[in-house]
Amino acid sequence: MDAGVRKILYAYALQNAVKHGDVPNPRAVLGRVLGAHPELRPYAKEIPAVLTEVLDEVAAISPEDWNARLEDLAPELAGETGGRKKERSKELPPLEEAEGGVVMRFAPNPSGPLHLGHARAAFLNDAYVKRYGGRYVLRIEDTDPRRVDPEAYLMVQEDIEWMGLGITEIVYQSDRMEIYYDLGRKLIEIGGAYVCTCDAEYFRDLKVKKKACPCRSHSVEENLALWDRMFDGDFAEGQITVRVKTDLAHPDPAMRDFSIFRIVDAPHHPRIEARVYPLMNFSVVVDDHLLGITHVIRGKDHIANTRRQRYIYDYFGWKPPVYRHYGRMGIEGVVLSTSSMREGIDAGTYTGWDDIHLGTLRAIARRGIEPGAVREAVVEIGIGETDISFSWENLYAKNRAVIDSVSDRFFFVPDPVPVRIEGAPEQVAGVPLYPGDTARGVRKIAFAGAAVLPRAETEDADLVRMKDLFNIRMKESGRAEYAGADLATARTAKAPIIQWLPEGYGIPCRVLTPEGDVVGVCEPEVADYEGRTVQFERFGFVRVDHADAAGVLCYFAHR
């Protein structure tokens, strides 16, 4: 029986499982196969033996995965099940004024590696550049020396490469300080800004009362003299700032005469020597204009900044970009705060920036989650203004669709218990590297009377089936009894199908999961898969991180 016939049987077995929400019915599957493929009727006597093996493979798959597996293997059959059809990715809404192409920017701060929140902005911008054509600027916003981690420059670049963004140019704000200084001076000269030496608390009290501070009445010449003294070292940090003249009666106090330059005495910036630094609302406007940014997509927490920045655009007579503000994306289950991550790493709570408990892209990648899956998940969320919660299950489903077909299958026995199986015939189990595709390879696992079984699935069990082998009946600790090879008996009894390995055959294996480490043994061949994903059958997908004399270390991805 060739691999093509086996694939047909596998597809119809999955269809039957999806349709009825239960393990496949062999007679129904056989009837459907022979009805749809009359050319196979001459092999009607040979098919049942192969079908039994196929049904065993399908039964070993998590029911939650049946539909996705069927859609990947035979989408035409998935449409006949009456189940949920595969959803297509939602298309992003069009952008106004984009027909001639766009210039977008992704602007992270180099305070640490990128995380899932960054990925949303990065992939959304990338999707629109691909859709309309144009340029995609990576702008490293490093004009706040207190938030700059010298190592993050490289980490951000590595994360960008992992995401596969279509970046066309890279700009470092720290290289553009003279531009900011020149335009800051010009804004003072045209009367759009003034230099303020008021005490911060005093100014804050005046602002709340909608009153102007005394510095607001300075002449242009007085302001320029103070501006020069900022660079001469006449003032310390906190003693002087440059403010934009806005509407003092504005209903939002945050809009009233906000700062755009300040002095920072420490720490030392890794790329430049400076004391006077632009604040974000000024440098962003300057760069968006001079770099020709046409559209800005960012979170709605920046709506107030968009309004502040409008004052600067108006003073210079520049046209602002088209703005879209999306709602907040709550991400539970991982740490996203860069400061919290760094504190945890320094304290030894986390092993590094790629610790499985963190939401960094490098932690996601180390778990075996592909950038294409992250892209689909965040682009599908879109740019709506409604706050949403990030769905890990959706990300896992998209990643499963990416890695399933390239992930070979292996046995992993967590918390293994040695068991002597009395009356069991010695034999060699032939287990496909991938279900339904023997051409891809078959693992040969020899049984010779004793095996290691997962403790949790055997402690209180009676009848169990050792996958791809036979049924056993558990006795007292360390003993079991051969109970025949009939799969139907195990199904009727709803016996659990468990992983196993010959005693002394497996190698030590540790799987890191967010809930804690799982220690066991796996097939020796797993050690050859460093840097790749495999599926530990009936356990889940893992990425094989590394292998050495002590065994194999894997990162859990998802089920």
Coordinates of N, CA and C in Angstrom, one line a residue, residues 27-235:
R27 N -15.7 1.7 10.0 CA -16.6 1.3 8.9 C -17.0 2.6 8.1
A28 N -17.3 3.6 8.8 CA -17.7 4.9 8.1 C -16.6 5.4 7.2
V29 N -15.4 5.4 7.8 CA -14.3 5.9 7.0 C -14.0 5.1 5.8
L30 N -14.1 3.7 5.9 CA -13.8 2.8 4.8 C -14.9 3.1 3.7
G31 N -16.2 3.2 4.1 CA -17.2 3.4 3.2 C -17.0 4.7 2.4
R32 N -16.6 5.8 3.1 CA -16.4 7.1 2.4 C -15.3 7.0 1.5
V33 N -14.2 6.3 1.9 CA -13.0 6.2 1.0 C -13.4 5.5 -0.3
L34 N -14.0 4.3 -0.1 CA -14.3 3.5 -1.3 C -15.4 4.1 -2.2
G35 N -16.3 4.9 -1.6 CA -17.3 5.6 -2.4 C -16.7 6.8 -3.2
A36 N -15.7 7.5 -2.6 CA -15.1 8.6 -3.2 C -13.9 8.2 -4.2
H37 N -13.4 7.0 -3.9 CA -12.2 6.6 -4.7 C -12.5 5.1 -5.1
P38 N -13.4 4.9 -6.1 CA -13.7 3.6 -6.5 C -12.5 2.8 -7.1
E39 N -11.4 3.6 -7.5 CA -10.2 2.9 -8.0 C -9.5 2.1 -6.9
L40 N -9.9 2.3 -5.6 CA -9.3 1.6 -4.5 C -10.0 0.3 -4.1
R41 N -11.2 0.1 -4.7 CA -12.0 -1.1 -4.3 C -11.3 -2.4 -4.5
P42 N -10.4 -2.5 -5.5 CA -9.7 -3.8 -5.6 C -8.8 -4.1 -4.4
Y43 N -8.5 -3.1 -3.6 CA -7.7 -3.2 -2.4 C -8.5 -3.3 -1.2
A44 N -9.8 -3.6 -1.3 CA -10.7 -3.5 -0.1 C -10.2 -4.4 1.0
K45 N -9.6 -5.6 0.7 CA -9.2 -6.5 1.7 C -7.9 -6.0 2.4
E46 N -7.1 -5.2 1.7 CA -5.8 -4.8 2.3 C -5.9 -3.5 3.1
I47 N -6.9 -2.7 2.7 CA -7.0 -1.4 3.3 C -7.3 -1.5 4.9
P48 N -8.1 -2.4 5.4 CA -8.4 -2.3 6.8 C -7.2 -2.4 7.7
A49 N -6.2 -3.1 7.3 CA -5.0 -3.2 8.2 C -4.3 -1.9 8.3
V50 N -4.2 -1.2 7.1 CA -3.6 0.1 7.1 C -4.4 1.1 7.8
L51 N -5.8 1.0 7.6 CA -6.7 1.9 8.2 C -6.6 1.9 9.8
T52 N -6.4 0.7 10.3 CA -6.3 0.5 11.7 C -5.1 1.4 12.3
E53 N -4.0 1.3 11.6 CA -2.8 2.1 12.0 C -3.1 3.6 11.9
V54 N -3.8 4.0 10.8 CA -4.2 5.4 10.6 C -5.1 5.9 11.7
L55 N -6.1 5.1 12.0 CA -7.0 5.5 13.1 C -6.3 5.7 14.4
D56 N -5.3 4.8 14.6 CA -4.6 4.9 15.9 C -3.8 6.3 15.9
E57 N -3.3 6.7 14.8 CA -2.6 8.0 14.7 C -3.5 9.1 14.9
V58 N -4.7 9.1 14.3 CA -5.7 10.2 14.5 C -6.2 10.2 16.0
A59 N -6.4 9.1 16.6 CA -6.8 9.0 18.0 C -5.8 9.6 18.9
A60 N -4.5 9.6 18.5 CA -3.4 10.1 19.3 C -3.3 11.6 19.2
I61 N -4.0 12.2 18.3 CA -3.9 13.7 18.1 C -5.0 14.3 19.0
S62 N -4.6 15.5 19.5 CA -5.6 16.2 20.4 C -6.8 16.6 19.5
P63 N -8.0 16.3 20.0 CA -9.2 16.7 19.2 C -9.3 18.2 18.8
E64 N -8.6 19.0 19.6 CA -8.6 20.5 19.2 C -7.8 20.7 17.9
D65 N -7.0 19.7 17.6 CA -6.1 19.9 16.4 C -6.7 19.2 15.2
W66 N -7.8 18.4 15.3 CA -8.3 17.6 14.2 C -8.7 18.6 13.0
N67 N -9.4 19.6 13.3 CA -9.9 20.5 12.2 C -8.8 21.2 11.5
A68 N -7.8 21.7 12.3 CA -6.7 22.4 11.6 C -5.9 21.5 10.8
R69 N -5.7 20.2 11.3 CA -4.9 19.2 10.5 C -5.6 18.9 9.2
L70 N -7.0 18.7 9.3 CA -7.8 18.4 8.1 C -7.7 19.5 7.1
E71 N -7.8 20.8 7.6 CA -7.8 21.9 6.7 C -6.5 22.0 5.9
D72 N -5.4 21.7 6.6 CA -4.1 21.7 6.0 C -3.9 20.6 5.0
L73 N -4.4 19.4 5.3 CA -4.2 18.3 4.5 C -5.2 18.2 3.3
A74 N -6.4 18.4 3.6 CA -7.5 18.3 2.6 C -8.6 19.3 2.8
P75 N -8.4 20.6 2.4 CA -9.4 21.6 2.7 C -10.7 21.3 2.1
E76 N -10.7 20.6 0.9 CA -12.0 20.3 0.3 C -12.8 19.4 1.1
L77 N -12.2 18.5 2.0 CA -13.0 17.7 2.9 C -13.4 18.5 4.1
A78 N -12.6 19.4 4.5 CA -13.0 20.2 5.7 C -14.3 21.0 5.5
G79 N -14.6 21.4 4.2 CA -15.8 22.1 3.9 C -17.0 21.2 4.0
E80 N -16.9 19.9 4.1 CA -18.0 19.0 4.1 C -18.4 18.5 5.5
T81 N -17.6 19.0 6.5 CA -17.8 18.5 7.9 C -18.9 19.2 8.6
G82 N -19.2 20.4 8.1 CA -20.2 21.2 8.9 C -19.6 21.9 10.1
G83 N -18.3 21.7 10.3 CA -17.6 22.3 11.4 C -17.2 23.7 11.0
R84 N -16.5 24.3 11.9 CA -16.0 25.7 11.6 C -14.9 25.7 10.6
K85 N -15.2 26.4 9.5 CA -14.2 26.5 8.4 C -13.1 27.5 8.8
K86 N -12.0 27.3 8.2 CA -10.8 28.1 8.5 C -11.1 29.6 8.2
E87 N -10.9 30.4 9.2 CA -11.1 31.9 9.0 C -9.9 32.5 8.2
R88 N -10.3 33.3 7.3 CA -9.2 34.0 6.6 C -8.8 35.3 7.4
S89 N -7.6 35.6 7.2 CA -7.1 36.8 8.0 C -7.9 38.1 7.6
K90 N -8.3 38.8 8.5 CA -9.0 40.0 8.2 C -8.2 41.0 7.5
E91 N -8.7 41.7 6.5 CA -7.9 42.7 5.7 C -7.9 44.0 6.5
L92 N -6.8 44.6 6.5 CA -6.7 45.9 7.1 C -7.5 46.9 6.4
P93 N -8.1 47.9 7.1 CA -8.8 49.0 6.4 C -7.9 49.8 5.5
P94 N -8.4 50.4 4.5 CA -7.6 51.3 3.6 C -7.1 52.5 4.4
L95 N -6.0 53.1 3.9 CA -5.5 54.3 4.5 C -5.8 55.5 3.5
E96 N -6.4 56.6 4.0 CA -6.6 57.7 3.2 C -5.3 58.3 2.7
E97 N -5.3 58.9 1.5 CA -4.2 59.6 0.9 C -3.0 58.6 0.7
A98 N -3.3 57.4 0.4 CA -2.2 56.4 0.3 C -2.0 55.8 -1.1
E99 N -2.9 56.3 -2.0 CA -2.9 55.6 -3.3 C -1.5 55.8 -4.1
G100 N -0.8 56.9 -3.8 CA 0.5 57.1 -4.5 C 1.7 56.5 -3.8
G101 N 1.4 55.7 -2.7 CA 2.5 55.1 -1.9 C 2.6 55.7 -0.6
V102 N 3.3 55.1 0.3 CA 3.3 55.6 1.7 C 4.8 55.6 2.2
V103 N 5.0 56.4 3.2 CA 6.3 56.3 4.0 C 5.9 56.2 5.4
M104 N 6.2 55.0 6.0 CA 5.9 54.7 7.3 C 7.1 54.6 8.2
R105 N 6.9 54.6 9.5 CA 8.1 54.4 10.4 C 7.8 53.6 11.6
F106 N 8.8 52.8 12.0 CA 8.7 52.1 13.2 C 9.8 52.7 14.1
A107 N 9.4 53.2 15.3 CA 10.3 54.0 16.1 C 10.5 53.5 17.5
P108 N 11.2 52.4 17.7 CA 11.5 51.9 19.1 C 12.5 52.7 19.8
N109 N 12.5 52.6 21.1 CA 13.5 53.2 22.0 C 14.5 52.1 22.4
P110 N 15.8 52.3 22.3 CA 16.7 51.2 22.6 C 16.9 51.0 24.1
S111 N 15.9 50.7 24.8 CA 16.0 50.5 26.2 C 16.0 49.0 26.6
G112 N 15.8 48.2 25.6 CA 15.9 46.7 25.8 C 15.4 46.1 24.5
P113 N 15.3 44.8 24.5 CA 14.8 44.1 23.2 C 13.4 44.4 23.0
L114 N 12.9 44.1 21.8 CA 11.5 44.4 21.4 C 10.6 43.3 22.0
H115 N 9.3 43.6 22.2 CA 8.4 42.6 22.7 C 7.1 42.6 21.9
L116 N 6.1 41.9 22.3 CA 4.9 41.7 21.5 C 4.2 43.0 21.2
G117 N 4.3 43.9 22.1 CA 3.6 45.2 21.9 C 4.3 45.9 20.8
H118 N 5.6 45.9 20.7 CA 6.3 46.5 19.6 C 6.0 45.8 18.2
A119 N 5.8 44.5 18.3 CA 5.5 43.7 17.1 C 4.2 44.2 16.4
R120 N 3.3 44.6 17.2 CA 2.0 45.1 16.6 C 2.3 46.3 15.7
A121 N 2.9 47.3 16.2 CA 3.2 48.5 15.4 C 4.1 48.2 14.3
A122 N 5.1 47.3 14.5 CA 6.1 47.0 13.4 C 5.4 46.3 12.3
F123 N 4.6 45.3 12.6 CA 3.9 44.5 11.5 C 2.8 45.3 10.8
L124 N 2.1 46.1 11.6 CA 1.0 46.9 10.9 C 1.6 47.9 9.9
N125 N 2.6 48.6 10.3 CA 3.3 49.5 9.4 C 3.8 48.7 8.2
D126 N 4.5 47.6 8.4 CA 5.0 46.8 7.4 C 4.0 46.3 6.4
A127 N 2.8 46.0 6.9 CA 1.7 45.5 6.0 C 1.2 46.6 5.1
Y128 N 1.2 47.8 5.6 CA 0.7 48.9 4.8 C 1.7 49.3 3.7
V129 N 3.0 49.2 4.1 CA 4.1 49.5 3.1 C 4.0 48.5 2.0
K130 N 3.8 47.2 2.3 CA 3.7 46.2 1.3 C 2.5 46.4 0.5
R131 N 1.4 46.9 1.1 CA 0.1 47.0 0.4 C 0.2 48.2 -0.6
Y132 N 0.7 49.3 -0.2 CA 0.7 50.5 -1.1 C 2.0 50.8 -1.8
G133 N 3.1 50.1 -1.3 CA 4.4 50.5 -1.8 C 5.0 51.7 -1.2
G134 N 6.3 51.9 -1.2 CA 6.9 53.1 -0.6 C 8.1 52.7 0.3
R135 N 8.3 53.5 1.3 CA 9.5 53.4 2.1 C 9.1 53.0 3.6
Y136 N 10.0 52.3 4.2 CA 9.7 51.9 5.6 C 11.0 52.3 6.4
V137 N 10.8 53.3 7.3 CA 12.0 53.8 8.0 C 12.0 53.2 9.4
L138 N 13.1 52.7 9.8 CA 13.4 52.3 11.2 C 14.1 53.5 11.9
R139 N 13.4 54.1 12.8 CA 13.9 55.2 13.5 C 14.2 54.9 15.0
I140 N 15.5 54.9 15.3 CA 15.9 54.5 16.7 C 15.8 55.8 17.5
E141 N 14.8 55.9 18.4 CA 14.6 57.1 19.2 C 15.4 57.0 20.5
D142 N 16.6 57.6 20.4 CA 17.6 57.5 21.5 C 18.0 58.8 22.1
T143 N 17.1 59.7 22.2 CA 17.4 61.1 22.8 C 17.0 61.2 24.2
D144 N 16.7 60.1 24.9 CA 16.6 60.1 26.3 C 17.6 59.2 26.9
P145 N 18.8 59.8 27.3 CA 19.9 58.9 27.7 C 19.6 58.0 28.9
R146 N 18.6 58.4 29.7 CA 18.3 57.5 30.8 C 17.6 56.2 30.4
R147 N 17.1 56.2 29.2 CA 16.4 55.0 28.7 C 17.2 54.2 27.7
V148 N 18.4 54.6 27.5 CA 19.2 53.9 26.5 C 20.1 52.8 27.1
D149 N 19.9 51.6 26.6 CA 20.8 50.5 27.0 C 21.7 50.2 25.8
P150 N 23.0 50.4 26.0 CA 23.9 50.3 24.8 C 23.8 48.9 24.1
E151 N 23.5 47.9 24.9 CA 23.3 46.6 24.3 C 22.0 46.4 23.4
A152 N 21.1 47.3 23.7 CA 19.8 47.2 23.0 C 19.9 47.6 21.6
Y153 N 20.9 48.4 21.2 CA 21.0 48.8 19.8 C 21.1 47.5 18.9
L154 N 21.9 46.6 19.3 CA 22.1 45.3 18.6 C 20.9 44.4 18.7
M155 N 20.3 44.4 20.0 CA 19.2 43.5 20.2 C 18.0 44.0 19.3
V156 N 17.8 45.3 19.2 CA 16.7 45.8 18.3 C 16.9 45.3 16.9
Q157 N 18.1 45.5 16.4 CA 18.4 45.1 15.0 C 18.2 43.6 14.8
E158 N 18.6 42.8 15.8 CA 18.3 41.3 15.7 C 16.9 41.0 15.7
D159 N 16.1 41.7 16.5 CA 14.6 41.5 16.5 C 14.0 41.9 15.2
I160 N 14.5 43.0 14.6 CA 14.0 43.5 13.3 C 14.2 42.4 12.3
E161 N 15.4 41.9 12.3 CA 15.8 40.8 11.3 C 14.9 39.6 11.5
W162 N 14.6 39.2 12.7 CA 13.8 38.0 13.0 C 12.4 38.3 12.5
M163 N 11.8 39.5 12.6 CA 10.5 39.8 12.1 C 10.4 39.8 10.6
G164 N 11.6 40.1 10.0 CA 11.6 40.1 8.5 C 10.9 41.3 7.9
L165 N 11.0 42.5 8.6 CA 10.4 43.7 8.2 C 11.1 44.2 6.9
G166 N 10.3 44.9 6.1 CA 10.9 45.4 4.8 C 11.5 46.8 5.0
I167 N 12.4 47.0 6.0 CA 13.0 48.2 6.3 C 13.8 48.7 5.1
T168 N 13.6 50.0 4.7 CA 14.4 50.5 3.6 C 15.5 51.5 4.1
E169 N 15.4 52.0 5.3 CA 16.5 52.9 5.8 C 16.4 52.9 7.3
I170 N 17.6 53.2 7.9 CA 17.7 53.3 9.4 C 18.2 54.6 9.8
V171 N 17.5 55.3 10.7 CA 17.8 56.6 11.2 C 18.0 56.5 12.7
Y172 N 19.1 57.1 13.2 CA 19.3 57.2 14.7 C 19.1 58.7 15.1
Q173 N 18.2 58.9 16.0 CA 18.0 60.3 16.4 C 19.2 60.9 17.0
S174 N 20.0 60.1 17.6 CA 21.2 60.7 18.2 C 22.2 61.3 17.2
D175 N 22.0 60.9 15.9 CA 22.8 61.5 14.8 C 22.3 62.8 14.3
R176 N 21.1 63.2 14.8 CA 20.4 64.3 14.2 C 20.3 65.5 15.2
M177 N 21.1 65.5 16.2 CA 21.0 66.5 17.3 C 21.1 67.9 16.8
E178 N 22.1 68.1 15.8 CA 22.2 69.5 15.3 C 21.0 70.0 14.5
I179 N 20.3 69.0 13.9 CA 19.0 69.4 13.2 C 18.0 69.8 14.3
Y180 N 17.9 69.1 15.4 CA 17.0 69.5 16.4 C 17.3 70.9 17.0
Y181 N 18.6 71.1 17.2 CA 19.1 72.4 17.8 C 18.7 73.5 16.8
D182 N 19.0 73.3 15.6 CA 18.8 74.4 14.6 C 17.3 74.8 14.5
L183 N 16.4 73.7 14.5 CA 15.0 74.0 14.4 C 14.4 74.4 15.8
G184 N 15.0 74.0 16.8 CA 14.6 74.5 18.1 C 14.9 76.0 18.2
R185 N 16.0 76.4 17.8 CA 16.4 77.9 17.8 C 15.4 78.6 16.9
K186 N 15.1 78.0 15.7 CA 14.2 78.7 14.8 C 12.8 78.9 15.4
L187 N 12.3 77.8 16.1 CA 11.0 77.9 16.7 C 11.0 79.1 17.7
I188 N 12.1 79.3 18.4 CA 12.1 80.4 19.3 C 12.1 81.7 18.6
E189 N 12.9 81.8 17.4 CA 12.9 83.0 16.7 C 11.6 83.4 16.1
I190 N 10.8 82.5 15.7 CA 9.5 82.8 15.1 C 8.4 83.0 16.2
G191 N 8.8 82.9 17.4 CA 7.8 83.2 18.5 C 7.0 82.0 18.9
G192 N 7.4 80.8 18.5 CA 6.6 79.6 18.9 C 7.0 79.0 20.1
A193 N 8.1 79.4 20.7 CA 8.6 78.8 21.9 C 9.4 79.8 22.7
Y194 N 9.5 79.5 24.0 CA 10.3 80.4 24.9 C 11.1 79.5 25.9
V195 N 12.1 80.1 26.5 CA 12.9 79.4 27.5 C 12.4 79.8 28.9
C196 N 12.2 78.7 29.6 CA 11.6 78.9 31.0 C 12.5 78.5 32.1
T197 N 12.7 79.4 33.0 CA 13.6 79.0 34.2 C 12.8 78.9 35.5
C198 N 11.5 78.9 35.4 CA 10.6 78.8 36.6 C 10.9 77.4 37.3
D199 N 10.7 77.4 38.6 CA 10.7 76.2 39.3 C 9.5 75.3 38.8
A200 N 9.8 74.0 38.7 CA 8.8 73.1 38.1 C 7.5 73.1 38.9
E201 N 7.5 73.1 40.2 CA 6.3 73.1 41.0 C 5.5 74.4 40.8
Y202 N 6.2 75.5 40.7 CA 5.6 76.8 40.5 C 4.9 76.9 39.2
F203 N 5.6 76.4 38.1 CA 5.0 76.4 36.8 C 3.8 75.5 36.8
R204 N 3.9 74.4 37.4 CA 2.7 73.4 37.4 C 1.5 74.1 38.0
D205 N 1.7 74.8 39.1 CA 0.6 75.5 39.7 C 0.0 76.6 38.8
L206 N 0.8 77.3 38.1 CA 0.3 78.3 37.2 C -0.4 77.7 36.0
K207 N 0.1 76.6 35.6 CA -0.6 75.9 34.4 C -2.0 75.4 34.8
V208 N -2.1 74.9 36.0 CA -3.4 74.4 36.4 C -4.4 75.6 36.5
K209 N -3.9 76.7 36.9 CA -4.7 77.9 37.1 C -4.9 78.7 35.7
K210 N -4.3 78.1 34.6 CA -4.4 78.7 33.3 C -3.7 80.1 33.2
K211 N -2.6 80.2 34.0 CA -1.9 81.5 34.0 C -0.6 81.3 33.4
A212 N -0.1 82.4 32.8 CA 1.2 82.4 32.1 C 2.3 82.5 33.1
C213 N 3.4 81.9 32.9 CA 4.6 82.1 33.8 C 5.3 83.3 33.3
P214 N 6.1 83.9 34.2 CA 6.8 85.2 33.9 C 7.7 85.0 32.6
C215 N 8.2 83.9 32.4 CA 9.2 83.7 31.3 C 8.5 83.8 29.9
R216 N 7.2 83.6 29.9 CA 6.4 83.6 28.6 C 6.5 85.0 28.0
S217 N 6.8 86.0 28.7 CA 6.8 87.4 28.2 C 8.2 87.8 27.7
H218 N 9.2 86.9 27.8 CA 10.5 87.2 27.3 C 10.5 87.6 25.9
S219 N 11.4 88.5 25.5 CA 11.6 88.8 24.1 C 12.3 87.7 23.4
V220 N 12.3 87.7 22.1 CA 13.0 86.7 21.3 C 14.5 86.7 21.7
E221 N 15.0 87.9 21.8 CA 16.5 88.1 22.2 C 16.8 87.5 23.5
E222 N 15.9 87.7 24.5 CA 16.1 87.2 25.8 C 16.1 85.6 25.8
N223 N 15.1 85.1 25.0 CA 15.0 83.7 24.9 C 16.2 83.0 24.2
L224 N 16.7 83.7 23.2 CA 17.9 83.2 22.5 C 19.1 83.2 23.4
A225 N 19.2 84.2 24.2 CA 20.4 84.3 25.1 C 20.3 83.2 26.1
L226 N 19.1 82.9 26.7 CA 19.0 81.8 27.6 C 19.3 80.4 26.9
W227 N 18.8 80.3 25.6 CA 19.0 79.1 24.8 C 20.5 78.9 24.7
D228 N 21.3 79.9 24.4 CA 22.7 79.7 24.3 C 23.4 79.3 25.6
R229 N 22.9 79.9 26.7 CA 23.5 79.6 28.0 C 23.2 78.1 28.4
M230 N 22.1 77.5 27.8 CA 21.8 76.1 28.1 C 23.0 75.3 27.6
F231 N 23.6 75.6 26.5 CA 24.7 74.9 25.9 C 26.1 75.3 26.5
D232 N 26.1 76.4 27.2 CA 27.4 76.9 27.8 C 27.6 76.3 29.2
G233 N 26.6 75.6 29.7 CA 26.8 74.9 31.0 C 26.4 75.8 32.2
D234 N 25.7 76.9 31.9 CA 25.3 77.8 32.9 C 24.1 77.3 33.8
F235 N 23.5 76.3 33.4 CA 22.3 75.7 34.1 C 22.5 74.2 34.4

